[in-house]
Coordinates of C-alpha atoms in Angstrom, one line a residue:
Chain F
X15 CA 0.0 0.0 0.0
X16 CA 1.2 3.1 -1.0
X17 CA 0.7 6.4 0.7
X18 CA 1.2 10.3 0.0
X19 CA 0.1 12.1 2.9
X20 CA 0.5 15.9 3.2
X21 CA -0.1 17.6 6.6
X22 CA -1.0 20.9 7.1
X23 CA 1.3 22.2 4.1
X24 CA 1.5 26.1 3.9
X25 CA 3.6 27.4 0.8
X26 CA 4.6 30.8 -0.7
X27 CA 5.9 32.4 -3.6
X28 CA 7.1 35.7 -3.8
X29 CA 5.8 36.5 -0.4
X30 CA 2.4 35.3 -1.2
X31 CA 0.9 32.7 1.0
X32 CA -0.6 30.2 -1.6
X33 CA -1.5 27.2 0.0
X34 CA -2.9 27.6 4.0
X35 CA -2.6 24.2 6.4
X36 CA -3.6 21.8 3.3
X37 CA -4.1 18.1 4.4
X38 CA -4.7 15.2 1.9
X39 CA -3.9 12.0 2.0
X40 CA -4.2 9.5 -1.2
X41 CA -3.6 5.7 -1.3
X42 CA -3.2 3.1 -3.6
X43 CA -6.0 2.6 -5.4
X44 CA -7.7 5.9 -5.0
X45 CA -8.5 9.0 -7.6
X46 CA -8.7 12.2 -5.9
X47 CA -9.8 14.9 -8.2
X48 CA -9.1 18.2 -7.0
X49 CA -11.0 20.8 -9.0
X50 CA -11.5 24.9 -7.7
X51 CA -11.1 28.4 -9.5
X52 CA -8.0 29.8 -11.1
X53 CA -5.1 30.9 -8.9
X54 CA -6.3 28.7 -5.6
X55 CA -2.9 26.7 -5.5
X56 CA -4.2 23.5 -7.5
X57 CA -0.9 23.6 -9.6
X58 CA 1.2 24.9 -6.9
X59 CA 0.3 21.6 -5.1
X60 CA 1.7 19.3 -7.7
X61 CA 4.9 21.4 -7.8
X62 CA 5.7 21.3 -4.1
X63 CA 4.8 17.4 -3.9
X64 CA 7.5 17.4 -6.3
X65 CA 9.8 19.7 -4.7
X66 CA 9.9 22.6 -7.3
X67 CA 12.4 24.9 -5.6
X68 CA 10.2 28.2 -6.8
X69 CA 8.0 27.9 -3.9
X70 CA 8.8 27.5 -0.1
X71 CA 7.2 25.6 2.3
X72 CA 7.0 27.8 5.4
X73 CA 4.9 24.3 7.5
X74 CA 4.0 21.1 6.9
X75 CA 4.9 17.9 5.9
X76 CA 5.1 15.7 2.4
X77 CA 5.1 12.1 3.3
X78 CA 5.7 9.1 0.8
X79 CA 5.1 6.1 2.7
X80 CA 6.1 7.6 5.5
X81 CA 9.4 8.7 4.2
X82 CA 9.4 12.5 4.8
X83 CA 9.5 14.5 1.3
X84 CA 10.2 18.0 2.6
X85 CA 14.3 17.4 2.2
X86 CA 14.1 15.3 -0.4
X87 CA 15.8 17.0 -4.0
X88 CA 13.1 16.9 -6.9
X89 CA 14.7 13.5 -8.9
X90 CA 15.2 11.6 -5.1
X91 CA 11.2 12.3 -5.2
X92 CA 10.4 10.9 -8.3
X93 CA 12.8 7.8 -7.8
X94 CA 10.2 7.0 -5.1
X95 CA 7.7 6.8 -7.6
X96 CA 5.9 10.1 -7.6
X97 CA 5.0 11.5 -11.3
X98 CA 3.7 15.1 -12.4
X99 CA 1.7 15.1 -15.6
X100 CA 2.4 19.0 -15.9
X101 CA 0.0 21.7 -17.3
X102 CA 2.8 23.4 -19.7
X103 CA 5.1 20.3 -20.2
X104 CA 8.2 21.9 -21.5
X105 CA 10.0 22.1 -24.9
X106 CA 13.8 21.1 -24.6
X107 CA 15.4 21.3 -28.1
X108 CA 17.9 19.0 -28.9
X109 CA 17.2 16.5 -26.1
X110 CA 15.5 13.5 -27.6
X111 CA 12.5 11.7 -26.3
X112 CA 14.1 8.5 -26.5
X113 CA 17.4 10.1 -24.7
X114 CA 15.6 11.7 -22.0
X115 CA 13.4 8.3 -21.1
X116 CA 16.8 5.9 -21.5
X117 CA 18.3 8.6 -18.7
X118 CA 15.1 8.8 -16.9
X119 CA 15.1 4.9 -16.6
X120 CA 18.4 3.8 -16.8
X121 CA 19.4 6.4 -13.7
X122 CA 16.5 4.5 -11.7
X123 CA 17.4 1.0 -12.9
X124 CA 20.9 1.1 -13.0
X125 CA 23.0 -2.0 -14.0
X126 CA 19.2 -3.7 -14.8
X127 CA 18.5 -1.8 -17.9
X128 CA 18.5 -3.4 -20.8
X129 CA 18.1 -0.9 -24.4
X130 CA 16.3 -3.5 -26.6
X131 CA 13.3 -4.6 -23.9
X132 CA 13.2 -0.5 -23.5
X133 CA 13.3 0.3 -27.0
X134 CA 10.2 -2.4 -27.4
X135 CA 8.4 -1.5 -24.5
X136 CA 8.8 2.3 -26.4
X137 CA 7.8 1.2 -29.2
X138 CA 4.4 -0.4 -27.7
X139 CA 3.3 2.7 -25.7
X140 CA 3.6 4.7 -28.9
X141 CA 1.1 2.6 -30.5
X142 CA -1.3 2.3 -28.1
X143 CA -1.0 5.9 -27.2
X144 CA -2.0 6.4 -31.1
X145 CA 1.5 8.4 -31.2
X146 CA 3.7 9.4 -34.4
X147 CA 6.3 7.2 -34.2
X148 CA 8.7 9.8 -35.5
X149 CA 8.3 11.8 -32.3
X150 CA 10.6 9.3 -30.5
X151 CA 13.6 11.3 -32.1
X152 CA 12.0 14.7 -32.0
X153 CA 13.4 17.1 -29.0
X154 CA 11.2 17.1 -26.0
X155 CA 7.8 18.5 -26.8
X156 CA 9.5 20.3 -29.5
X157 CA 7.2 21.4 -32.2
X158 CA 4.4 19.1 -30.0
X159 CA 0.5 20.4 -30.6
X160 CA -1.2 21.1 -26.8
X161 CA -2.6 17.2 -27.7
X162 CA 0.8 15.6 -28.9
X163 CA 2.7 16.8 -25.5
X164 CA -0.4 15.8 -23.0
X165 CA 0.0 12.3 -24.7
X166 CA 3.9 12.2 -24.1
X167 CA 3.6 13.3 -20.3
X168 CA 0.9 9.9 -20.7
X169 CA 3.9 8.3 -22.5
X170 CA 6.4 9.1 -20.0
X171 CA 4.3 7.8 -17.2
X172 CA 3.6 4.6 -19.2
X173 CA 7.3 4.1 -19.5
X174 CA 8.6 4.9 -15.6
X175 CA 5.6 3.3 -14.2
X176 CA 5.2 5.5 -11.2
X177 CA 3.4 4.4 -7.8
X178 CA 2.0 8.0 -7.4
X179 CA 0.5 10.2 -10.2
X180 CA -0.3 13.6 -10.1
X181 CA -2.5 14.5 -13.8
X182 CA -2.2 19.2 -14.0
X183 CA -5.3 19.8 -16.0
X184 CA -4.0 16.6 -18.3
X185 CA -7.5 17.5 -20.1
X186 CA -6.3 21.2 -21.6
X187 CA -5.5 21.4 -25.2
X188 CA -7.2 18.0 -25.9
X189 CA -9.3 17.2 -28.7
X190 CA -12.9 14.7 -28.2
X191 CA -10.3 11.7 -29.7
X192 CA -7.1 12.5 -27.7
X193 CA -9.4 13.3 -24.6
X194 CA -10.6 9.6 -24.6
X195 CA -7.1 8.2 -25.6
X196 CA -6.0 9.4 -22.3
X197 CA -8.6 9.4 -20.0
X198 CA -9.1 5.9 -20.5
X199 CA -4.9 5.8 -20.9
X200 CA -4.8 6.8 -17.0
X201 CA -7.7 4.6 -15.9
X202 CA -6.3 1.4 -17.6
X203 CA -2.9 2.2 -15.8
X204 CA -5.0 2.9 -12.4
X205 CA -6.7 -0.6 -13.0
X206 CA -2.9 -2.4 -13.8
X207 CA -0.7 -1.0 -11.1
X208 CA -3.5 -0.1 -8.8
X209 CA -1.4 3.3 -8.5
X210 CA -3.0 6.5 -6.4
X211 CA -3.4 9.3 -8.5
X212 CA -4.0 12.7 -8.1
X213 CA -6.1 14.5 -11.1
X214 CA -6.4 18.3 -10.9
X215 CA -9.4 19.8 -13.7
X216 CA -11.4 22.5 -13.8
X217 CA -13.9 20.3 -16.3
X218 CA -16.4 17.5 -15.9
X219 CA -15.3 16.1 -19.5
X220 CA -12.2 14.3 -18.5
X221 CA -14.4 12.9 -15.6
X222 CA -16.1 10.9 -18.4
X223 CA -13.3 8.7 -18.4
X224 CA -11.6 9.1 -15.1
X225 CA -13.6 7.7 -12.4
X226 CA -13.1 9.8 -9.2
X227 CA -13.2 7.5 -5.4
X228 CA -13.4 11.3 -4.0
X229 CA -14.0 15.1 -5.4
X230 CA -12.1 17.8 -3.5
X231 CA -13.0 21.7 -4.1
X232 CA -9.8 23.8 -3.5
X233 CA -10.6 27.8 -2.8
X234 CA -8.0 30.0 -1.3
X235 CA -4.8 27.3 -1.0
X236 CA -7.3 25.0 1.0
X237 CA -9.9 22.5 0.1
X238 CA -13.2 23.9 1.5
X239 CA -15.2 21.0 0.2
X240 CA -14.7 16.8 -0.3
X241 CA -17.2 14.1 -1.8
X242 CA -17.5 11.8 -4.2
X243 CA -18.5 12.1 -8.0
X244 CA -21.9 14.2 -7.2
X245 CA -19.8 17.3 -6.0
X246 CA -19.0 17.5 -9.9
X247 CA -22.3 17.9 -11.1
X248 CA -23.0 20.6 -8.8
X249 CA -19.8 22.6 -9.6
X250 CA -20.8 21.9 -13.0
X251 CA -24.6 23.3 -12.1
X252 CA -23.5 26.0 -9.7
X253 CA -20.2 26.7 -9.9
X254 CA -17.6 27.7 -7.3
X255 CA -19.2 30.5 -5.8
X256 CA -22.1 28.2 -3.9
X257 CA -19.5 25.8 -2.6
X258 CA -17.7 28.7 -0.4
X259 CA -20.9 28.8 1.7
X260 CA -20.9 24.9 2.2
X261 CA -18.1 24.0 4.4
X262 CA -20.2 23.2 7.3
X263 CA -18.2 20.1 8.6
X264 CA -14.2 21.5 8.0
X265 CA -14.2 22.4 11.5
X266 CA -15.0 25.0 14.3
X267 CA -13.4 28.2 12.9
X268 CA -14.8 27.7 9.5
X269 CA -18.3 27.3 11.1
X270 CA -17.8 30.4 13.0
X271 CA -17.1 32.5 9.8
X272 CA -19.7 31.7 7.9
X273 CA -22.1 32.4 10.7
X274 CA -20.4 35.7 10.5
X275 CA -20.9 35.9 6.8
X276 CA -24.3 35.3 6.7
Chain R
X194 CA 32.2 14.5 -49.6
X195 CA 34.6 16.4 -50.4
X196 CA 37.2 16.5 -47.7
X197 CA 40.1 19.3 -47.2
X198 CA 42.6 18.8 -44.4
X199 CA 45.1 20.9 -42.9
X200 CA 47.0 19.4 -40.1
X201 CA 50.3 20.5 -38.8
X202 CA 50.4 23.1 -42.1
X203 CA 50.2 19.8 -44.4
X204 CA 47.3 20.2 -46.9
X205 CA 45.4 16.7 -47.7
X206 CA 42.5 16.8 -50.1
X207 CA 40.2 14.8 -51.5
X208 CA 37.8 17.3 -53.9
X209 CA 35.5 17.4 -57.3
X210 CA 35.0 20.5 -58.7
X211 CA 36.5 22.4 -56.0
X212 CA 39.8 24.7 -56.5
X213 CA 42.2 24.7 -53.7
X214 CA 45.2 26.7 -53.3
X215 CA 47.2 26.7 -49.8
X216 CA 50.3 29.3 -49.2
X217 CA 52.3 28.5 -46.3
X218 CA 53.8 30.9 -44.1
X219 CA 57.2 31.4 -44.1
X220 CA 57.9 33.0 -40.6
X221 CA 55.9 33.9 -37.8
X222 CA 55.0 37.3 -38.8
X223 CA 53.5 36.3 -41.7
X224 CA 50.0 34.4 -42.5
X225 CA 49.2 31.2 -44.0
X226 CA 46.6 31.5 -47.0
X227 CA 44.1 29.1 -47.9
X228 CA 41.9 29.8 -50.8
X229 CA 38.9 27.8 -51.7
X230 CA 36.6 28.3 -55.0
X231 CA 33.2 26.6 -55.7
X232 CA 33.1 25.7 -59.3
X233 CA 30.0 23.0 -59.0
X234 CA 27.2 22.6 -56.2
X235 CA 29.2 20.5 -53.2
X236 CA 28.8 19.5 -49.9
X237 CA 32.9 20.0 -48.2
X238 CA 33.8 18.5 -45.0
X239 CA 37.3 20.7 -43.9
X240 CA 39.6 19.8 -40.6
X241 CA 41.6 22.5 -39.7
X242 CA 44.2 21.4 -36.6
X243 CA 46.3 24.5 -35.8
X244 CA 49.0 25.1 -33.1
X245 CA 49.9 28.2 -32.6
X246 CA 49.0 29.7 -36.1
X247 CA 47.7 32.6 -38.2
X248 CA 45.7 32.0 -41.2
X249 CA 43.6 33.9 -43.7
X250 CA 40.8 31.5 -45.5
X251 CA 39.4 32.8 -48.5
X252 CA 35.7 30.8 -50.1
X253 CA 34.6 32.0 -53.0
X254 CA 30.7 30.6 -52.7
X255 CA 29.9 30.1 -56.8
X256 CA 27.6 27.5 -56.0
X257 CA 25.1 26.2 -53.4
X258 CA 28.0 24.7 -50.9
X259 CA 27.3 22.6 -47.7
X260 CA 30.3 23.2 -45.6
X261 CA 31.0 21.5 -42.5
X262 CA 34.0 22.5 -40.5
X263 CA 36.1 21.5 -37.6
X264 CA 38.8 22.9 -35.7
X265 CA 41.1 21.5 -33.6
X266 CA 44.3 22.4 -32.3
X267 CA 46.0 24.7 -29.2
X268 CA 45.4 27.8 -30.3
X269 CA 45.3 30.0 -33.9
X270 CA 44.6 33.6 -35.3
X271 CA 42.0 32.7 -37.9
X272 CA 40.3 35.1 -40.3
X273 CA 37.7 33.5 -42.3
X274 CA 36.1 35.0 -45.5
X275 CA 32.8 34.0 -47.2
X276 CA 32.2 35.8 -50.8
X277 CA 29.0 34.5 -51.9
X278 CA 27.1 34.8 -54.8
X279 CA 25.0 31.6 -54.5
X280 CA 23.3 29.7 -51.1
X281 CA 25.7 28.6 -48.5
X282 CA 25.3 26.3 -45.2
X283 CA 27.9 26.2 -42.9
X284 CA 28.4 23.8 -39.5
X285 CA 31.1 24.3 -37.7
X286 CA 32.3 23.6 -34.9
X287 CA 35.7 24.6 -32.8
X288 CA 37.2 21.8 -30.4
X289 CA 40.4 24.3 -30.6
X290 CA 41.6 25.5 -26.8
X291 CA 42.1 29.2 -27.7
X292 CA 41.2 31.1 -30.6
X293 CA 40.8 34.8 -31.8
X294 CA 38.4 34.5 -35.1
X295 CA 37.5 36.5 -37.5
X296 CA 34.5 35.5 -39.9
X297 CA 33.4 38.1 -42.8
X298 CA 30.2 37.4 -44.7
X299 CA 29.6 39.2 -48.3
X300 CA 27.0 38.4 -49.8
X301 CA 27.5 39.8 -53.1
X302 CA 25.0 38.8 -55.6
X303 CA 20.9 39.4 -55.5
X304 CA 18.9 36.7 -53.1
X305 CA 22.6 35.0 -51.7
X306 CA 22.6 33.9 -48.5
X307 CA 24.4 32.4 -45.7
X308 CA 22.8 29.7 -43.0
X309 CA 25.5 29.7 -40.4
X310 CA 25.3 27.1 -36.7
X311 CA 28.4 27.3 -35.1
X312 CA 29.1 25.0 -31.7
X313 CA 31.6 25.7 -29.2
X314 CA 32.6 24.3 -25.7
X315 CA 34.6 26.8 -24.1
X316 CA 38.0 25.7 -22.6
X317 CA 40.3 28.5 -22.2
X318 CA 39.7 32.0 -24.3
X319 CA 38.1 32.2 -27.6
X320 CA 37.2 35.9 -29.6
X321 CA 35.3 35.9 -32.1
X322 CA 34.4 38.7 -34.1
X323 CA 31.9 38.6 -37.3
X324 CA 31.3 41.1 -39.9
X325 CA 28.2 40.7 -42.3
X326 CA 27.7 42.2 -45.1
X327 CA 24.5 42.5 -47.0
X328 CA 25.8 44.1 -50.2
X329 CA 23.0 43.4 -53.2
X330 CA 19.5 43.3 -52.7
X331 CA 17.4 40.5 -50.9
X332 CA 20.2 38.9 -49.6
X333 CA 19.7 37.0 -46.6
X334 CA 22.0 35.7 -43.6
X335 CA 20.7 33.7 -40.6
X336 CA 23.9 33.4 -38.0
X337 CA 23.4 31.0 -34.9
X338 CA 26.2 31.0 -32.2
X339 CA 25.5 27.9 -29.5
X340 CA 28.8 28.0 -27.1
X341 CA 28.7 26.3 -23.8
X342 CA 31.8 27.9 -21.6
X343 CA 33.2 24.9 -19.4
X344 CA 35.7 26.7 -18.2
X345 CA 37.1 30.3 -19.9
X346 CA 35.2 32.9 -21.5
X347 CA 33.9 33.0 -24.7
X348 CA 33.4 36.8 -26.1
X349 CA 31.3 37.4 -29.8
X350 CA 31.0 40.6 -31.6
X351 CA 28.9 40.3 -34.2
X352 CA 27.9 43.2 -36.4
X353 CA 25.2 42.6 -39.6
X354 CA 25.5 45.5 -41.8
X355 CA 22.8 46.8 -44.3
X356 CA 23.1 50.0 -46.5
X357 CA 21.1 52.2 -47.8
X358 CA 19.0 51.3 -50.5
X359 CA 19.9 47.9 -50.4
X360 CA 16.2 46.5 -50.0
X361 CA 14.3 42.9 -49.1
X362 CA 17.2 41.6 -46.9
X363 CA 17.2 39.3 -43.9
X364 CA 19.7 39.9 -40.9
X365 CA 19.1 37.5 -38.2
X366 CA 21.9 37.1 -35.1
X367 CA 20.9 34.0 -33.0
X368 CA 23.6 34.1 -30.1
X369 CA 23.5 31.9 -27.0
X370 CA 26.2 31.2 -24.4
X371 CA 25.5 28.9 -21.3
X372 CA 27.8 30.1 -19.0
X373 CA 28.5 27.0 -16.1
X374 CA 31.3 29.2 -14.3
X375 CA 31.7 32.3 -12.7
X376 CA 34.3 33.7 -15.8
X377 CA 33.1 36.5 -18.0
X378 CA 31.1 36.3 -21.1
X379 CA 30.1 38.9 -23.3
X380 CA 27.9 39.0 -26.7
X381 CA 27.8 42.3 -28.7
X382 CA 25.2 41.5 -31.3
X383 CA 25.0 45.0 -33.5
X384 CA 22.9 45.7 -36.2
X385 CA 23.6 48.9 -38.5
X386 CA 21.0 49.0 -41.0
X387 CA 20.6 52.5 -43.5
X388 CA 17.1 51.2 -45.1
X389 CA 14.0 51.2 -43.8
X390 CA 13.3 47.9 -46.2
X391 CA 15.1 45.2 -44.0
X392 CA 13.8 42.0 -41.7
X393 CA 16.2 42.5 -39.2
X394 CA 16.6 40.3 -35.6
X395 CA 19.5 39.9 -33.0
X396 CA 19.3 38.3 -29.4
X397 CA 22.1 37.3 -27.3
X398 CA 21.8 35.1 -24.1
X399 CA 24.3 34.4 -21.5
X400 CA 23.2 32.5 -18.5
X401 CA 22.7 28.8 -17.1
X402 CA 19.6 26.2 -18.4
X403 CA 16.7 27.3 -17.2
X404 CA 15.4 26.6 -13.4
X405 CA 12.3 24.6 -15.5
X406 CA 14.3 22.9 -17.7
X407 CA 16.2 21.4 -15.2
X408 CA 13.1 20.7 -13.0
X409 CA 11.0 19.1 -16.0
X410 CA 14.1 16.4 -16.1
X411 CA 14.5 16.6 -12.3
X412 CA 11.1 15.6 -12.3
X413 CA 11.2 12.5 -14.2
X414 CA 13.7 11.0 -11.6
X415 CA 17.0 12.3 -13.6
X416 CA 19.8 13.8 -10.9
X417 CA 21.2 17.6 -11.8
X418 CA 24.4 16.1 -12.8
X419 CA 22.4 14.2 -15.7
X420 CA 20.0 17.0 -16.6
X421 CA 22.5 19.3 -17.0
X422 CA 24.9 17.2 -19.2
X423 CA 21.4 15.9 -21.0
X424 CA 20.7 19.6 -21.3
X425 CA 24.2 20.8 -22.7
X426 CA 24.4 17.3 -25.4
X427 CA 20.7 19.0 -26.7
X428 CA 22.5 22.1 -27.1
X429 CA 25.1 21.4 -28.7
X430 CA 23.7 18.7 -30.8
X431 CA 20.7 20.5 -32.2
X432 CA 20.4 21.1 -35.9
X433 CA 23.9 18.9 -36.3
X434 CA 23.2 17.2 -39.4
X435 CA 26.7 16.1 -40.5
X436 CA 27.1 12.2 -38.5
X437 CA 31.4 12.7 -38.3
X438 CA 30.8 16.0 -36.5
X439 CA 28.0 14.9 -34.6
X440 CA 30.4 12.1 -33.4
X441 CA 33.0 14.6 -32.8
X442 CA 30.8 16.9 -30.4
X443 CA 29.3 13.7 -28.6
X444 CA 33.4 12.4 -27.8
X445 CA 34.1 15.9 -26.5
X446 CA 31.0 16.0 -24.5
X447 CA 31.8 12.8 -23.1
X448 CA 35.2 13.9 -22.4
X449 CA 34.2 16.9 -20.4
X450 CA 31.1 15.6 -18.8
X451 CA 31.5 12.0 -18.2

């Protein structure tokens, strides 16, 4: 059983406070799907799980089964088996996709990599991913439509095979086609490995194919809100607005300001 | 290919349809010539391995050339000069420890042009100074300069030049250095254009990869170490179309990262 548990996790940036005493805690075989307006510290969130040294953690804690993540470099992270599908995956020119993935995995595996069962294993995931093959050789995301480079973070998660999964808006730039080649993409890897994996969206589409086990709503670097699948349809219905004046049950001092509010 | 080498101030040469004519120095104070004329379209692979030398090379572009070059050696004094009245493509990069270069551009005949990548891993001290000149109409010159400084400093003057009423031309300065020690750097990238007709860019870039770069492959479970060396093999390897230079840049990468 695999954990990532994050206790009361305050970050800035710049100065600015952008996540407040977050808590979440995912296990194998769970989706979380954290959805909440722009600019509340959903993407921040993936970045500091990861260790992205543009943001400092001023409390808090990022477990991995229980090994503590806060001093922990970025690659040590991932080694453990945490992967970020990112929003804006990035375009290195000159470094090959096949280069970067035959680093990626022979600096985990070491002395047990072996090129020709990567190469096939390459080869496969392009298929199935309904990839050019040509983009093996291409630089990193180089010259990648918003489609082609959300397909090679699902590429590059195929090929490390990561315990822990965090999906940044995975959905954005996807056509109806390449939508469903990766939605069901992640969920067939969910269903093989049995992973935990984190999905942050702001849309009910990608939903379609990922099946949540809980919905979070995020406002203000905090979720204000958890459930299953129905707390979707009413962000969907009613949008974020309504679900600031729900938070009943997050605790005492919550309770007390919305009194206030009202 | 065509293949020219000058090694130790011994001309070899294995050509078609290209005129070659090579005068020695015969003291220090005076400078080696090496004069090479297009008479037929040609792709030319040229090894220059200098030690201690100063030498003039004169191309006369007839006809559309690929030219790949490599330079090896301590140190040189090289002034390169590229008349062109057809298309030329020139790779080249300098595995020399030291150099002061100098690299004039004419482009001396309506719609000419010049596609110039040059590579560089900085050792010791290398100057280089470029001078293009746009002298007929429509003429175009794209120059990329892609140095990674290991350990000296790498300056680059570079001055596109277009005059007045010379119209329709393209002036694009490309020039990058990654800088992975403290030592000075500098890129003057100049542009002195008298037309108002003219499609003119220059950037220049010193600095390290970027903090997202690195974290994109930091991400993916590869350690700085890696990332950076993956990072500087991309830059220096990009748009390297020639296999024996490629191999050439990969060994001295190796060498200097491993």
């Amino acid at each position: 059983m695999d954990t990532l548990k994050i206790i009361n996790l305050t970050v800035s940036v710049d100065d600015k406070v952008i996540l407040k005493d977050f808590n979440l805690e995912i296990k194998s075989g769970e989706i979380h799907v954290i959805m909440g307006p722009n600019g509340t510290g959903k993407s921040t969130l993936t970045k500091v799980i990861l260790g992205d040294k543009n943001y400092q953690v001023l409390k808090g804690e990022i477990y991995f089964n229980d090994i503590l993540l806060n001093d922990l470099a970025t690659d040590e992270r991932a080694r453990l088996g945490i992967f970020l599908g990112m929003q804006n995956p990035m375009e290195i020119e000159g470094v090959t996709n096949a280069d970067f993935l035959r680093t990626a995995i022979s600096t985990r595996e070491k002395d047990n990599f072996k090129l020709f069962d990567f190469i096939k294993e390459l080869d496969k995931t392009v298929d199935y991913l309904n990839m050019s093959k040509d983009m093996i050789h291409r630089g990193i995301n180089q010259g990648f439509s918003g489609g082609e480079k959300k397909k090679n973070e699902i590429l590059q998660m195929y090929m490390l095979k990561p315990k822990c999964i965090l999906l940044d808006e995975i959905d954005s730039g996807l056509d109806v086609d390449s939508l469903k080649i990766v939605g069901n993409s992640v969920m067939d890897y969910f269903r093989e490995y049995k992973s935990s994996i984190l999905v942050i969206t702001h849309y009910q589409r990608l939903l379609d194919y990922i099946k949540p086990t809980f919905v979070h709503i995020m406002k203000d670097g905090s979720i204000i809100k958890s459930g299953g699948s129905e707390l979707v349809k009413e962000v969907e219905q009613e949008g974020y607005g309504k679900q600031n004046k729900k938070f009943s049950s997050i605790g005492t001092c919550v309770v007390k300001e919305m009194i206030k509010d009202e | 290919m065509n293949r020219i080498s000058l090694v130790n101030n011994k001309l070899d040469s294995s050509i078609n349809d290209i005129k070659v004519e090579y005068i020695k120095a015969n003291n220090f104070f005076e400078i080696s010539k090496l004069n090479i004329d297009t008479l037929n379209s040609n792709d030319l692979y040229l090894v220059l391995d200098l030690d201690n030398e100063k030498l003039n090379i004169n191309f006369n572009i007839n006809h559309d050339t690929n030219l790949y070059i490599c330079v090896k050696g301590s140190s040189a004094k090289v002034k390169y000069s590229y008349n062109i009245i057809n298309s030329l493509s020139v790779l080249k990069y300098n595995a020399i420890d030291s150099i002061n270069e100098m690299v004039e551009v004419n482009l001396n005949k309506e719609n000419s042009n010049i596609n110039y990548i040059f590579k560089s891993i900085g050792t010791v001290k290398e100057n280089y100074d470029y001078v293009i000149n746009h002298n007929k109409l429509y003429t175009i010159s794209n120059i990329t300069n892609n140095c990674v400084n290991k350990e000296g400093s790498i300056n680059i003057q570079i001055s596109g030049y277009v005059k007045k009423d010379i119209k329709g031309c393209i002036c694009n300065q490309n020039n990058r250095i990654i800088n992975l020690c403290n030592n000075k750097c500098e890129i003057r990238p100049n542009l002195y254009i008298d037309t108002d007709d003219v499609d003119a860019n220059h950037s220049a870039l010193i600095g390290r990869f970027s903090n997202d770069e690195i974290f994109y492959l930091n991400s993916r479970g590869i350690n700085e170490v890696d990332a950076s060396n993956l990072l500087i093999k991309g830059f220096l390897l990009s748009n390297i179309s020639n296999e024996e230079l490629e191999n050439i840049i990969k060994e001295d990468i190796d060498n200097n990262w491993r």
